[in-house]
mmCIF file of C-alpha atoms in Angstrom:
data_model
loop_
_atom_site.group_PDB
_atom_site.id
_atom_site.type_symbol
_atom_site.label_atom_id
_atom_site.label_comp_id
_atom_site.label_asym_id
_atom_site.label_seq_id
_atom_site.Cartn_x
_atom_site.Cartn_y
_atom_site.Cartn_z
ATOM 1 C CA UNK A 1 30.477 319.517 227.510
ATOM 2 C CA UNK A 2 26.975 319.062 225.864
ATOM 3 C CA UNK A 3 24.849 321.146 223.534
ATOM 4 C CA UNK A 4 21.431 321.236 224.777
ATOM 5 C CA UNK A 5 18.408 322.378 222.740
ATOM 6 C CA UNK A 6 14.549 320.683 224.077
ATOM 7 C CA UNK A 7 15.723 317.473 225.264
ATOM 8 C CA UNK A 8 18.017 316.364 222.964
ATOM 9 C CA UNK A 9 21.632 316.596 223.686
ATOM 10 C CA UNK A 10 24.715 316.359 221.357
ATOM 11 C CA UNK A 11 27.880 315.579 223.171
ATOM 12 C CA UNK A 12 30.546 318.139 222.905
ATOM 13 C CA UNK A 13 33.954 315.900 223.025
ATOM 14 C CA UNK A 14 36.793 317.280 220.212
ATOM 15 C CA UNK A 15 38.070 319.950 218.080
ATOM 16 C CA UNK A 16 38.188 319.331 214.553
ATOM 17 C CA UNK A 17 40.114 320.800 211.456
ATOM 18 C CA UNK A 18 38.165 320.717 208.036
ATOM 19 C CA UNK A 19 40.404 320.524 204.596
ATOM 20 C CA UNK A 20 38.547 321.894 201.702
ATOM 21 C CA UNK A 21 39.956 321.110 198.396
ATOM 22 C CA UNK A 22 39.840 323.872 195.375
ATOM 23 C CA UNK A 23 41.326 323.581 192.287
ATOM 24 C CA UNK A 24 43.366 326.401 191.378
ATOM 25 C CA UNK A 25 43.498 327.236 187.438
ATOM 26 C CA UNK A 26 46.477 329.019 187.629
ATOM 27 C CA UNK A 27 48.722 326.026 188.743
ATOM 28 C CA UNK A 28 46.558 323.230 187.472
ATOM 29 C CA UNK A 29 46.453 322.133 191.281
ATOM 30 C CA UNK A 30 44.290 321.541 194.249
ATOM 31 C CA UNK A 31 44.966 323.730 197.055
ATOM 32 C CA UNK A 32 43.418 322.292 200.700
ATOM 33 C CA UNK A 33 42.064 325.100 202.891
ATOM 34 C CA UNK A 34 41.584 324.363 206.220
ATOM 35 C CA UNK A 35 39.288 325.544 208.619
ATOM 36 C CA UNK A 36 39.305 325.059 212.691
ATOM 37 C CA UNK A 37 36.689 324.262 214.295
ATOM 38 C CA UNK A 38 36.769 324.034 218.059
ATOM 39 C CA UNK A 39 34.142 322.321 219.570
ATOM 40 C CA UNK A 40 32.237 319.414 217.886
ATOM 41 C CA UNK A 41 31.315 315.380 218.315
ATOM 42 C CA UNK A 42 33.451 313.028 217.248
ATOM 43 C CA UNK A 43 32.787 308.809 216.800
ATOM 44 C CA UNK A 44 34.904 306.603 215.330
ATOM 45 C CA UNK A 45 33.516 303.002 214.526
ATOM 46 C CA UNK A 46 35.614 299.901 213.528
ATOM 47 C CA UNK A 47 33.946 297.749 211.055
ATOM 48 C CA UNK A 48 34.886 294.794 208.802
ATOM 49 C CA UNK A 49 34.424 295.145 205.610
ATOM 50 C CA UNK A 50 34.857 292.966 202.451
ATOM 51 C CA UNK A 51 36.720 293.978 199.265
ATOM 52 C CA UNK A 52 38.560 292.221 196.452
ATOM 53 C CA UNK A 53 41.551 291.236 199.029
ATOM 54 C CA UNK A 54 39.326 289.576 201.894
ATOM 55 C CA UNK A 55 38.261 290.946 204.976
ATOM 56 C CA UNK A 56 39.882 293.984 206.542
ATOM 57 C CA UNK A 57 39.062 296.578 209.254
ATOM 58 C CA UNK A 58 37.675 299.897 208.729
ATOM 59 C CA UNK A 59 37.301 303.125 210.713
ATOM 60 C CA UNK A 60 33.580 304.941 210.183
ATOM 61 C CA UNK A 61 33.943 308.429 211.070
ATOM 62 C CA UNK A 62 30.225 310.344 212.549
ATOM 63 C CA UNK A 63 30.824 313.666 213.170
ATOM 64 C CA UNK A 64 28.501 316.203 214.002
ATOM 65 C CA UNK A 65 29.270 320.108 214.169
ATOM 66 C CA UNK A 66 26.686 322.836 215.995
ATOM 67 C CA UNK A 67 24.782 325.086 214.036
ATOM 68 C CA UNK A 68 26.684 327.966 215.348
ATOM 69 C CA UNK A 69 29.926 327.301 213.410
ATOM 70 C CA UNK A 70 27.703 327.245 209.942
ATOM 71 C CA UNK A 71 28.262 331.242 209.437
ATOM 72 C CA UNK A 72 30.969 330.952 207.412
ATOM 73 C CA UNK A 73 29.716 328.147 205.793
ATOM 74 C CA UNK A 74 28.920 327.832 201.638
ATOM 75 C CA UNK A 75 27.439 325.172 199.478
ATOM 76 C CA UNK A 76 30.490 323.375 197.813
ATOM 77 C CA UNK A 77 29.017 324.974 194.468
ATOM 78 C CA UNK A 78 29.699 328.450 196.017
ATOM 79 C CA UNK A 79 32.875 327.241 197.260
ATOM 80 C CA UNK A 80 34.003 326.468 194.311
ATOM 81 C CA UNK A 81 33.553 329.581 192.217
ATOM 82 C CA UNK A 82 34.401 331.826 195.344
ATOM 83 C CA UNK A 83 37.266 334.328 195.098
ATOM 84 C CA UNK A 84 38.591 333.416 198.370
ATOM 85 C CA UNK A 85 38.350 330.291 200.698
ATOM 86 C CA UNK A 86 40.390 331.706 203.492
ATOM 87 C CA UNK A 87 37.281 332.773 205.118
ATOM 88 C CA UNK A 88 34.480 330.384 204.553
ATOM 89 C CA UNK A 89 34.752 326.440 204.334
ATOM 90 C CA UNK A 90 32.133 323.810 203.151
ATOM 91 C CA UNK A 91 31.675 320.002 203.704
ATOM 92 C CA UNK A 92 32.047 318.133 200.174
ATOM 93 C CA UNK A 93 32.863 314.372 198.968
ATOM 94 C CA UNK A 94 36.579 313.556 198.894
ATOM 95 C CA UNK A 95 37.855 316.437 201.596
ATOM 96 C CA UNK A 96 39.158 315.362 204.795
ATOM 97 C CA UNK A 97 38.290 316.265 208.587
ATOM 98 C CA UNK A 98 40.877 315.301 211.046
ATOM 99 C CA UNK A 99 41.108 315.365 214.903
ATOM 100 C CA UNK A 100 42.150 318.441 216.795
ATOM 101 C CA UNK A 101 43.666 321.869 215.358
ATOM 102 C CA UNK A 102 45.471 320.265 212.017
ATOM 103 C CA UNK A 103 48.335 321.736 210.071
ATOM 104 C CA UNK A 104 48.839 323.415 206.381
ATOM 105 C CA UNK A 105 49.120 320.656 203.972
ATOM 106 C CA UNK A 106 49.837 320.459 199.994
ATOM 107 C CA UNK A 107 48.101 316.983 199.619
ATOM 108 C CA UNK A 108 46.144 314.656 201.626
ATOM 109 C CA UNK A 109 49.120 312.576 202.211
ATOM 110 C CA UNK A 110 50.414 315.058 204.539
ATOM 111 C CA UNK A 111 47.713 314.422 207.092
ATOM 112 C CA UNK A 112 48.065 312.254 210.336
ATOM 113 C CA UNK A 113 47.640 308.758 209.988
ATOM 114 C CA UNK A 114 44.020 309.127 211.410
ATOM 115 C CA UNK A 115 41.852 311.329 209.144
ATOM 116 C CA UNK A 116 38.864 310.930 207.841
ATOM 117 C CA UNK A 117 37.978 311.358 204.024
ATOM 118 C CA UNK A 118 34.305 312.936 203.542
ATOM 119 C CA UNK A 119 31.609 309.886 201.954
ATOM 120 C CA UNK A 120 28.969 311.484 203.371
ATOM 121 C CA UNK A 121 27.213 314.632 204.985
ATOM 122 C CA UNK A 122 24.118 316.450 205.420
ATOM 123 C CA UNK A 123 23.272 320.051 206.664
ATOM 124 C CA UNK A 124 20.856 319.697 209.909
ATOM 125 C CA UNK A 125 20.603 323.364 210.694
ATOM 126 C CA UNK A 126 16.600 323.158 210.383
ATOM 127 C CA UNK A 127 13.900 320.997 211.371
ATOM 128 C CA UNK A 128 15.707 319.752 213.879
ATOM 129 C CA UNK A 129 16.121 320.454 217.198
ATOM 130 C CA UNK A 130 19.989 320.090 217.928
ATOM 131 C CA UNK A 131 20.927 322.317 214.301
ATOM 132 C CA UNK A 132 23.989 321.026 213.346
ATOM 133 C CA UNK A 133 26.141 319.459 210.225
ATOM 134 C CA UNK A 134 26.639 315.593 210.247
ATOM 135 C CA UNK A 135 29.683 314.038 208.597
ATOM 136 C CA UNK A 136 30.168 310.510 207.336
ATOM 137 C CA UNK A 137 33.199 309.511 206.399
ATOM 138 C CA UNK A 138 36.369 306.578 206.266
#
């Protein structure tokens, strides 16, 4: 499956589930959202990188999602004042994305073993000609 738009394509190969983290006053605790997403591009790199311990391997996440999922999308800043999250979802630093339709978590640790935590994103919905959201992330 591809998106086409001009030329330029952006391969269409995975589902994705977003978690978006809000704190909630009430119980002094961050609650993850999460929002499905069904058709998006997914890369996974293996680096090496170097830290205090040596050398170690690394997964880079790139993900890109189309435009058209981005109308129920907020600035984090929105997000985080908003009422309710059950309806809208955002791309901040420190959330997670993982492969395929996820489930409800309490903390991150619940995840799979392969999900990404967000380093990086930016919102390429104009002035380009494939509009979509690009995700960085290890």
């Amino acid at each position: 499956l591809a998106c086409c738009i001009g030329g330029d394509v952006m391969i269409i190969n995975s589902d994705v589930t977003i978690y978006n983290k809000k704190y909630d006053p009430e119980s002094r605790m961050d609650i993850w959202y999460k929002t499905y997403i069904p058709e998006c591009h997914w890369k996974v790199d293996n680096k090496v990188v170097q830290d205090n311990n040596g050398l170690r391997n690394q997964d880079m996440f790139k993900i890109r999602i189309p435009g058209k999922y981005g109308a129920s999308y907020v600035d984090a800043e929105i997000y985080k004042t908003s009422e309710n999250a059950f309806n809208i979802w955002t791309i901040q630093k420190d959330d997670y994305v993982i492969q395929g339709k996820g489930p409800d978590i309490a903390k991150p640790s619940d995840l799979p073993d392969r999900s990404c935590r967000i380093t990086s994103w930016s919102d390429n919905r104009t002035n380009t000609t494939i509009p979509h959201f690009r995700i960085g992330g290890e």
